[in-house]
Every structure is written in C-alpha cells, then in structure tokens.
Short mmCIF file of C-alpha atoms in Angstrom, two decimals:
data_model
loop_
_atom_site.label_atom_id
_atom_site.label_comp_id
_atom_site.label_asym_id
_atom_site.label_seq_id
_atom_site.Cartn_x
_atom_site.Cartn_y
_atom_site.Cartn_z
CA MET P 72 39.42 -27.80 -3.51
CA GLN P 73 38.22 -24.32 -4.45
CA LEU P 74 35.86 -23.91 -7.36
CA GLN P 75 37.28 -22.31 -10.48
CA THR P 76 36.24 -18.66 -10.79
CA PRO P 77 34.28 -16.85 -11.98
CA TYR P 78 31.08 -18.19 -10.44
CA TYR P 79 27.90 -16.92 -8.87
CA LEU P 80 27.46 -18.35 -5.35
CA ILE P 81 23.89 -18.45 -4.02
CA ASP P 82 23.79 -18.84 -0.24
CA LYS P 83 20.58 -20.59 0.75
CA SER P 84 20.85 -19.47 4.37
CA LYS P 85 20.78 -15.83 3.27
CA LEU P 86 18.05 -16.54 0.75
CA LEU P 87 16.04 -18.12 3.56
CA GLN P 88 16.15 -14.87 5.54
CA ASN P 89 14.31 -13.10 2.72
CA MET P 90 11.88 -16.00 2.33
CA GLU P 91 10.97 -15.85 6.01
CA LYS P 92 10.18 -12.13 5.76
CA ILE P 93 8.01 -12.79 2.71
CA ALA P 94 6.18 -15.53 4.61
CA ARG P 95 5.67 -13.17 7.54
CA LEU P 96 4.23 -10.49 5.26
CA ARG P 97 1.85 -12.99 3.65
CA GLU P 98 0.66 -14.04 7.08
CA LEU P 99 0.12 -10.51 8.35
CA SER P 100 -1.41 -8.97 5.22
CA GLY P 101 -3.16 -11.74 3.36
CA ALA P 102 -1.23 -10.72 0.23
CA ARG P 103 0.20 -13.34 -2.09
CA ALA P 104 3.81 -13.18 -3.30
CA LEU P 105 4.95 -14.11 -6.79
CA LEU P 106 8.62 -14.32 -7.76
CA ALA P 107 9.43 -11.92 -10.62
CA LEU P 108 11.39 -14.08 -13.02
CA LYS P 109 12.68 -11.04 -14.97
CA CYS P 110 14.92 -10.37 -11.95
CA PHE P 111 15.86 -13.88 -10.88
CA ALA P 112 15.14 -17.18 -12.59
CA THR P 113 17.79 -19.60 -11.29
CA TRP P 114 15.49 -22.55 -10.88
CA SER P 115 17.94 -24.68 -8.89
CA VAL P 116 16.79 -22.88 -5.72
CA PHE P 117 13.09 -22.92 -6.51
CA ASP P 118 12.74 -25.95 -4.23
CA LEU P 119 13.35 -23.63 -1.27
CA MET P 120 11.53 -20.59 -2.60
CA ARG P 121 8.27 -22.36 -3.46
CA GLU P 122 7.82 -23.20 0.22
CA TYR P 123 7.50 -19.50 1.02
CA MET P 124 5.97 -17.97 -2.11
CA ASP P 125 2.74 -18.43 -4.05
CA GLY P 126 4.13 -18.73 -7.57
CA THR P 127 5.76 -16.68 -10.31
CA THR P 128 5.11 -13.79 -12.64
CA SER P 129 6.67 -13.40 -16.06
CA SER P 130 7.45 -11.00 -18.88
CA SER P 131 7.65 -13.38 -21.80
CA LEU P 132 6.66 -16.79 -23.13
CA ASN P 133 9.94 -18.33 -21.97
CA GLU P 134 9.50 -17.00 -18.45
CA VAL P 135 5.92 -18.13 -18.05
CA ARG P 136 6.87 -21.60 -19.25
CA LEU P 137 9.81 -21.72 -16.83
CA GLY P 138 7.59 -20.61 -13.97
CA HIS P 139 4.96 -23.21 -14.80
CA GLU P 140 7.40 -26.10 -15.31
CA ARG P 141 10.06 -25.34 -12.71
CA PHE P 142 8.29 -23.44 -9.91
CA GLY P 143 4.68 -24.57 -10.20
CA LYS P 144 1.93 -23.13 -8.02
CA GLU P 145 0.29 -19.94 -9.36
CA THR P 146 1.62 -18.69 -12.69
CA HIS P 147 0.92 -15.16 -13.94
CA ALA P 148 1.70 -14.24 -17.55
CA TYR P 149 2.43 -10.65 -18.51
CA SER P 150 4.16 -9.16 -21.52
CA VAL P 151 4.41 -5.71 -23.02
CA ALA P 152 3.11 -7.36 -26.22
CA TYR P 153 2.30 -10.92 -27.27
CA ALA P 154 2.84 -12.17 -30.80
CA ASP P 155 0.21 -14.15 -32.68
CA TYR P 156 2.44 -17.21 -32.85
CA GLU P 157 3.04 -17.40 -29.09
CA ILE P 158 -0.28 -16.52 -27.43
CA ASP P 159 -1.69 -20.07 -27.40
CA GLU P 160 1.44 -21.44 -25.71
CA VAL P 161 1.47 -18.57 -23.19
CA VAL P 162 -2.12 -19.36 -22.21
CA SER P 163 -1.35 -23.07 -21.89
CA HIS P 164 1.21 -22.35 -19.15
CA ALA P 165 -0.66 -19.61 -17.21
CA ASP P 166 -3.34 -19.33 -14.55
CA LYS P 167 -3.73 -15.61 -15.19
CA ILE P 168 -2.80 -13.50 -18.18
CA ILE P 169 -2.32 -9.76 -17.80
CA PHE P 170 -2.45 -7.67 -20.94
CA ASN P 171 -0.49 -4.45 -21.27
CA THR P 172 -3.11 -2.67 -23.38
CA ILE P 173 -6.76 -2.81 -24.28
CA GLY P 174 -5.68 -3.45 -27.87
CA GLN P 175 -3.91 -6.68 -26.89
CA LEU P 176 -6.79 -7.71 -24.64
CA GLN P 177 -9.28 -7.35 -27.46
CA ARG P 178 -6.97 -8.92 -30.05
CA PHE P 179 -6.52 -12.09 -28.00
CA GLU P 180 -9.97 -12.18 -26.36
CA LYS P 181 -10.85 -15.55 -27.86
CA GLN P 182 -7.51 -17.26 -27.19
CA SER P 183 -7.45 -16.14 -23.54
CA SER P 184 -11.12 -16.77 -22.70
CA GLY P 185 -10.31 -19.95 -20.77
CA ILE P 186 -8.18 -18.36 -18.03
CA ILE P 187 -8.34 -15.38 -15.67
CA ARG P 188 -7.55 -12.09 -17.39
CA GLY P 189 -6.24 -8.76 -16.16
CA LEU P 190 -5.01 -5.43 -17.50
CA ARG P 191 -2.04 -3.26 -16.58
CA LEU P 192 -2.82 0.22 -15.29
CA ASN P 193 -0.36 3.11 -15.31
CA PRO P 194 -1.00 5.61 -12.50
CA GLY P 195 1.44 8.18 -13.88
CA VAL P 196 3.61 8.24 -10.74
CA SER P 197 6.54 6.08 -9.71
CA SER P 198 9.46 5.86 -7.31
CA SER P 199 12.10 5.40 -9.97
CA SER P 200 15.11 7.71 -9.93
CA PHE P 201 16.19 6.44 -13.37
CA ASP P 202 14.31 7.64 -16.45
CA LEU P 203 15.40 4.44 -18.17
CA ALA P 204 13.43 2.33 -15.68
CA ASP P 205 10.57 4.70 -14.94
CA PRO P 206 7.24 3.11 -15.93
CA ALA P 207 5.55 6.51 -15.56
CA ARG P 208 7.99 8.35 -17.84
CA PRO P 209 6.45 10.62 -20.49
CA PHE P 210 4.87 8.73 -23.37
CA SER P 211 5.20 5.44 -21.50
CA ARG P 212 3.92 2.31 -23.31
CA LEU P 213 3.48 0.45 -20.04
CA GLY P 214 -0.20 0.09 -19.23
CA GLU P 215 -3.48 1.94 -19.64
CA TRP P 216 -4.03 5.22 -17.87
CA ASP P 217 -7.45 6.47 -19.08
CA MET P 218 -10.31 5.19 -16.90
CA ALA P 219 -12.86 6.09 -19.57
CA LYS P 220 -11.23 3.61 -21.97
CA VAL P 221 -10.94 0.83 -19.37
CA GLU P 222 -14.55 0.99 -18.17
CA PRO P 223 -16.05 -0.55 -21.38
CA VAL P 224 -13.80 -3.66 -21.15
CA MET P 225 -14.35 -4.46 -17.49
CA ASP P 226 -16.54 -7.43 -18.44
CA MET P 227 -13.45 -9.04 -20.07
CA ILE P 228 -11.15 -8.84 -17.02
CA SER P 229 -11.28 -9.49 -13.29
CA GLY P 230 -8.22 -7.66 -12.04
CA PHE P 231 -5.31 -5.28 -12.57
CA MET P 232 -1.55 -5.10 -12.36
CA ILE P 233 0.00 -1.79 -11.28
CA HIS P 234 3.79 -1.71 -11.19
CA ASN P 235 5.24 1.66 -10.22
CA ASN P 236 7.75 0.91 -7.45
CA CYS P 237 11.45 0.71 -8.32
CA GLU P 238 13.96 -0.15 -5.56
CA ASN P 239 11.64 1.66 -3.17
CA GLY P 240 12.73 1.22 0.46
CA ASP P 241 10.66 4.18 1.67
CA PHE P 242 7.35 3.03 3.16
CA ASP P 243 5.95 6.58 3.31
CA LEU P 244 6.59 7.02 -0.42
CA PHE P 245 4.88 3.71 -1.10
CA ASP P 246 1.93 4.82 1.05
CA ARG P 247 1.60 8.13 -0.81
CA MET P 248 1.73 6.49 -4.21
CA LEU P 249 -0.83 3.84 -3.23
CA THR P 250 -3.11 6.62 -2.02
CA ALA P 251 -2.73 8.29 -5.44
CA ILE P 252 -3.65 5.00 -7.11
CA GLU P 253 -6.75 4.67 -4.89
CA GLU P 254 -7.83 8.22 -5.75
CA LYS P 255 -7.25 7.85 -9.48
CA PHE P 256 -8.53 4.31 -10.09
CA GLY P 257 -10.88 3.74 -7.13
CA PRO P 258 -14.05 3.11 -9.20
CA LEU P 259 -12.22 0.52 -11.31
CA LEU P 260 -10.60 -1.17 -8.32
CA LYS P 261 -14.01 -1.65 -6.68
CA LYS P 262 -15.05 -3.72 -9.67
CA ALA P 263 -11.97 -5.94 -9.53
CA ASN P 264 -11.40 -9.24 -7.72
CA TRP P 265 -7.62 -8.98 -7.49
CA VAL P 266 -4.87 -6.37 -7.85
CA SER P 267 -1.16 -6.93 -8.26
CA LEU P 268 0.93 -4.06 -6.96
CA GLY P 269 4.00 -5.35 -8.77
CA GLY P 270 7.55 -5.45 -7.46
CA GLY P 271 10.26 -2.95 -6.60
CA ILE P 272 9.24 -2.66 -2.93
CA HIS P 273 12.29 -3.33 -0.76
CA PHE P 274 10.33 -4.75 2.17
CA THR P 275 12.96 -7.37 3.04
CA GLY P 276 15.55 -4.69 3.73
CA ASP P 277 16.89 -3.90 7.19
CA ASN P 278 14.58 -1.77 9.34
CA TYR P 279 11.75 -1.76 6.81
CA PRO P 280 8.45 -1.34 8.75
CA LEU P 281 7.03 -4.71 7.71
CA THR P 282 4.04 -4.53 10.08
CA LYS P 283 2.99 -1.07 8.81
CA PHE P 284 3.42 -2.31 5.25
CA ALA P 285 1.20 -5.33 5.98
CA GLU P 286 -1.46 -3.17 7.60
CA ARG P 287 -1.50 -0.84 4.58
CA LEU P 288 -1.90 -3.77 2.18
CA LYS P 289 -4.66 -5.25 4.32
CA ARG P 290 -6.49 -1.91 4.39
CA PHE P 291 -6.22 -1.61 0.59
CA SER P 292 -7.49 -5.16 0.18
CA GLY P 293 -10.45 -4.62 2.51
CA GLU P 294 -11.47 -1.25 1.10
CA PHE P 295 -11.69 -2.51 -2.46
CA GLY P 296 -12.53 -6.14 -1.77
CA VAL P 297 -9.56 -7.48 -3.72
CA GLN P 298 -6.92 -10.15 -3.33
CA VAL P 299 -3.59 -8.33 -3.28
CA TYR P 300 -0.52 -9.72 -5.07
CA LEU P 301 3.08 -8.58 -4.82
CA GLU P 302 5.80 -9.46 -7.31
CA PRO P 303 9.08 -9.32 -5.37
CA GLY P 304 12.18 -9.71 -7.48
CA GLU P 305 15.11 -8.03 -5.71
CA ALA P 306 13.28 -8.30 -2.40
CA SER P 307 13.27 -12.08 -2.78
CA ILE P 308 16.98 -12.51 -3.35
CA THR P 309 18.72 -9.41 -2.01
CA ARG P 310 22.13 -10.07 -0.42
CA SER P 311 21.85 -13.80 -1.08
CA THR P 312 24.50 -14.14 -3.78
CA THR P 313 28.09 -13.21 -4.58
CA LEU P 314 30.12 -13.22 -7.76
CA GLU P 315 33.46 -14.85 -6.96
CA VAL P 316 36.37 -13.59 -9.08
CA THR P 317 40.16 -13.90 -9.18
CA VAL P 318 42.82 -11.23 -9.75
CA LEU P 319 44.61 -11.87 -13.06
CA ASP P 320 46.86 -8.81 -13.28
CA LYS P 321 47.71 -5.57 -11.50
CA LEU P 322 49.13 -2.30 -12.74
CA TYR P 323 49.49 1.36 -11.84
CA ASN P 324 48.29 4.18 -14.07
CA GLY P 325 47.73 7.04 -11.67
CA LYS P 326 45.74 4.59 -9.53
CA ASP P 327 46.32 1.01 -8.43
CA LEU P 328 44.35 -1.24 -10.76
CA VAL P 329 43.58 -4.95 -10.70
CA VAL P 330 42.06 -6.95 -13.56
CA VAL P 331 39.79 -9.86 -12.63
CA ASP P 332 38.44 -12.86 -14.58
CA SER P 333 34.98 -11.37 -14.99
CA SER P 334 33.29 -8.45 -16.73
CA ILE P 335 30.50 -6.08 -15.81
CA GLU P 336 29.23 -5.95 -19.38
CA ALA P 337 29.03 -9.70 -19.54
CA HIS P 338 28.18 -10.66 -15.94
CA MET P 339 26.74 -7.60 -14.15
CA LEU P 340 25.24 -5.59 -16.98
CA ASP P 341 23.04 -3.40 -14.76
CA LEU P 342 26.17 -1.76 -13.35
CA LEU P 343 26.95 -0.52 -16.82
CA ILE P 344 23.38 0.41 -17.75
CA TYR P 345 22.75 2.44 -14.61
CA ARG P 346 26.36 3.63 -14.11
CA GLU P 347 26.63 2.12 -10.66
CA ASN P 348 29.45 0.49 -8.73
CA ALA P 349 29.55 -3.07 -7.50
CA LYS P 350 29.67 -3.81 -3.75
CA VAL P 351 32.58 -5.26 -1.81
CA HIS P 352 32.42 -5.96 1.93
CA PRO P 353 33.67 -4.59 4.24
CA ASN P 354 35.27 -2.07 1.83
CA GLN P 355 37.73 -0.95 4.50
CA GLY P 356 41.48 -0.89 4.77
CA PRO P 357 44.58 1.02 3.65
CA HIS P 358 44.89 -0.54 0.18
CA ARG P 359 42.66 1.04 -2.47
CA TYR P 360 42.21 -0.54 -5.90
CA MET P 361 40.12 0.03 -8.95
CA VAL P 362 38.73 -3.42 -9.78
CA CYS P 363 38.47 -3.84 -13.57
CA GLY P 364 36.87 -6.41 -15.79
CA LYS P 365 38.81 -8.37 -18.45
CA SER P 366 36.77 -7.40 -21.49
CA CYS P 367 38.08 -4.91 -24.05
CA LEU P 368 35.47 -2.30 -23.01
CA ALA P 369 37.40 0.66 -21.55
CA GLY P 370 34.69 1.30 -18.97
CA ASP P 371 34.51 -2.31 -17.78
CA ILE P 372 35.08 -1.31 -14.13
CA PHE P 373 33.44 -2.80 -11.03
CA GLY P 374 34.45 0.21 -8.93
CA GLU P 375 37.07 1.42 -6.48
CA PHE P 376 37.31 -0.37 -3.14
CA ASP P 377 39.45 -0.47 0.00
CA PHE P 378 41.05 -3.73 1.09
CA PRO P 379 42.81 -4.69 4.33
CA ASN P 380 45.74 -6.24 2.49
CA GLU P 381 47.63 -5.68 -0.73
CA LEU P 382 46.03 -7.54 -3.69
CA ASN P 383 48.16 -9.82 -5.80
CA VAL P 384 47.64 -12.06 -8.81
CA GLY P 385 45.68 -15.13 -7.70
CA ASP P 386 43.80 -13.41 -4.89
CA ARG P 387 40.05 -13.81 -4.82
CA ILE P 388 37.42 -11.06 -4.46
CA SER P 389 33.76 -11.55 -3.56
CA ILE P 390 31.49 -9.10 -5.34
CA GLN P 391 28.43 -8.76 -3.10
CA ASP P 392 24.66 -8.82 -3.76
CA THR P 393 24.81 -10.16 -7.28
CA ALA P 394 21.62 -12.20 -7.70
CA GLY P 395 19.21 -9.68 -9.21
CA TYR P 396 19.35 -8.85 -12.92
CA THR P 397 22.68 -10.64 -13.35
CA MET P 398 22.23 -14.30 -14.21
CA VAL P 399 19.17 -13.42 -16.29
CA LYS P 400 21.24 -10.87 -18.27
CA LYS P 401 24.62 -12.55 -18.55
CA ASN P 402 25.96 -12.66 -22.09
CA TRP P 403 28.89 -13.78 -24.22
CA PHE P 404 30.45 -10.37 -24.91
CA ASN P 405 34.09 -10.87 -25.96
CA GLY P 406 33.57 -14.59 -25.45
CA VAL P 407 34.49 -14.05 -21.79
CA LYS P 408 34.03 -17.20 -19.76
CA MET P 409 30.50 -17.41 -18.39
CA PRO P 410 30.42 -17.73 -14.57
CA ALA P 411 29.34 -21.08 -13.23
CA ILE P 412 26.40 -21.16 -10.81
CA ALA P 413 26.97 -22.71 -7.38
CA ILE P 414 24.80 -23.08 -4.30
CA ARG P 415 25.82 -23.10 -0.67
CA GLU P 416 23.31 -25.41 0.94
CA LEU P 417 21.83 -24.86 4.40
CA ASP P 418 24.35 -27.32 5.83
CA GLY P 419 27.23 -25.22 4.45
CA SER P 420 28.24 -27.55 1.64
CA ILE P 421 28.75 -26.03 -1.82
CA ARG P 422 27.69 -27.69 -5.06
CA THR P 423 28.05 -26.52 -8.64
CA VAL P 424 24.73 -26.69 -10.46
CA ARG P 425 25.75 -25.25 -13.87
CA GLU P 426 28.94 -24.75 -15.81
CA PHE P 427 29.27 -23.18 -19.23
CA SER P 428 31.61 -24.37 -21.95
CA TYR P 429 32.89 -23.36 -25.36
CA ALA P 430 30.00 -25.35 -26.85
CA ASP P 431 27.51 -23.07 -25.06
CA TYR P 432 29.28 -20.03 -26.55
CA GLU P 433 29.44 -21.51 -30.02
CA GLN P 434 25.82 -22.64 -29.97
CA SER P 435 24.59 -19.22 -28.83
CA LEU P 436 25.60 -17.98 -32.27
CA SER P 437 24.89 -19.26 -35.77
#
C-alpha cells in the first residue's frame, strides 16, 4: 500500500553516500565535521549520521538542545544573539559556545566560563550570489571584522568560526577566499586552538576535488596549529530526499498546469525566497506542465517540467533534492496538510516516522 502524499522520503542509501565522503574527508584532512542543524534536523536518521560525523552545530537554544539530546557527541552552540533568559540553558547543552560579537562575549563571560568559547569573524568576502544570504553584505551583523578589537579579548576565547561559503562547489574560489582569510586574520589564527570554517562548501558533489580540498584544509591546520571544523548542512544531505506529491487537478490557461497536494510556501519555502525552481528527474519527454501548489498564493509554483507521459489526476510526482532547508522551515500556511516524514531504510523498506494532524495545526496557534 502506497503512503498517503504529501510526504518527505529520506533515502538512507543516498544519505550514506554523502556520509562516506564526509568520513573520507575527515580521514584525509584531520578536520572534524559537524551537522548544521539549521539546514537539516530530522533526528530519525541521526543514528546513521553520527557514525560518520563528529557532532552538531546550532543557531539557537532549541537546536543546541536537539543536537545534545538527539545526536550527542560534540555540540557547538552559536547564535546571532543570546537572550539573558536562555544563556544558562544553552551552556548546559554545549561543549563549545561561539559568540557573534565581542559585546555578547563580554556580557555572558561569567555564564560561559565553564566551557570552551569562540568568536565569529567576518572576513568581508563570501561566495554567495544572493544578497539575502550573503554574510559579507554591507553593514552585516554577522561576526567581528576588526582585528584591533578582537586582540584584547583573546584571553577569553580559544577559537573562531568563519562562515563565508554559500553553496560553493568551486574549490578554486574556496582556496582564494581561505587565502584572503589567512592574510587578514593570520595573527589571530596563530593564537587560536581551533577554527570552524562553517558550511556551504559543496564537497560531496560530483567531481569535487576532495583530495585537493583535504590537502588545503590540512595545510591551513598545520600552518596555524589549529583543529579545523567544518559545518556541512546541504553537503550532508544533498540528493538524499524527495517530496512525494499527487496531482489533484489539471487545467489549461495558455500552458498546461497541474495542481498538486503540496505548496512551496508551506513545504519548500526556499524556492519562494530565492525565486528558484524545484527539481524533477529526468525532466525529459514531450509533455510539459507547470506544476503548481495548492495554496492560495498566486506564485505557488514548483516550476515547469517535461514528462514522458501525460499527467492525470491521481498521478504522483517526486520532487527531487528536498532535504535541506525544507523540513526545518515547513509551516502551516493556509492550513495545508503538513507532509509526513518517511525513511527508506538500507534494506529498501519504507517506514513512516512522523505524521501531522489537525491537532498539530490547532496547537501551533493560540
């Protein structure tokens, strides 16, 4: 019996391919890999991921608690800003806490004195092609950039986090930006014990020069005498997951349209934010359709795709590569049914690990 759509389907065999590349990089470079929970936090597959990764990194109290309780191993806490009422709980779940600014570091010096502390640096360059996601955008609030201000607080910290890669699959660009970081922050890095280079490096992608990447990380680690951390989010889960949907209606209005039982605003919000199309494989054939979501938003459109056969009501479509920034952002817009979460195990069997009901919708409100 087929599962009722919509649902996210995580394929452990595809997830394992990414995990094996991460393990290989760790072996070759000596770097440690932390899962970025802001991208993917579906803890039902942490049992597999923890065998290949060193822990988690977070962006909030909830994420650091989830990482500590559900993933275990090393737990890094980072946030753009901590509130007074949450700092003690953050520290209780973390092995390291990374402050975004010197102001936050000094404000919570006493509360954080019992664990390893770090500070975020902003090198002023990034690989982002989207201003919305560019940590080095003008007037950025993300990290400290003035070495003269950081020097006086070096006795309070032992390391740094530098996150300036965004969907960067270009090793040469990574190399150039890391060289710029070395030139700008070299004196500070030599005083550190560890440096996290953040996420956004697409090193699990096809044809990425993993060995060259490992050698570059190892050289950076040796030159500055630091333990290197990476925070792969998308790289951990790329191409591991689909969003399974069903055609509910079809119409023609200058183009052939189909409406499915899902919504980009509710279930794949990044498509809307960054004005991108979903992915359908193989996207070939003589029948072209605009695939539309069922919410009332006029622009709720997954994209236009080619299919080998005519689509009809009841047909299913697999939206590809839907793990990153989807389940962590899903919402109840229009009260559209929340996709279930299912896992295809390594033996091929599929099990549903989470379903959402009216009660979940009702209780998400007042």
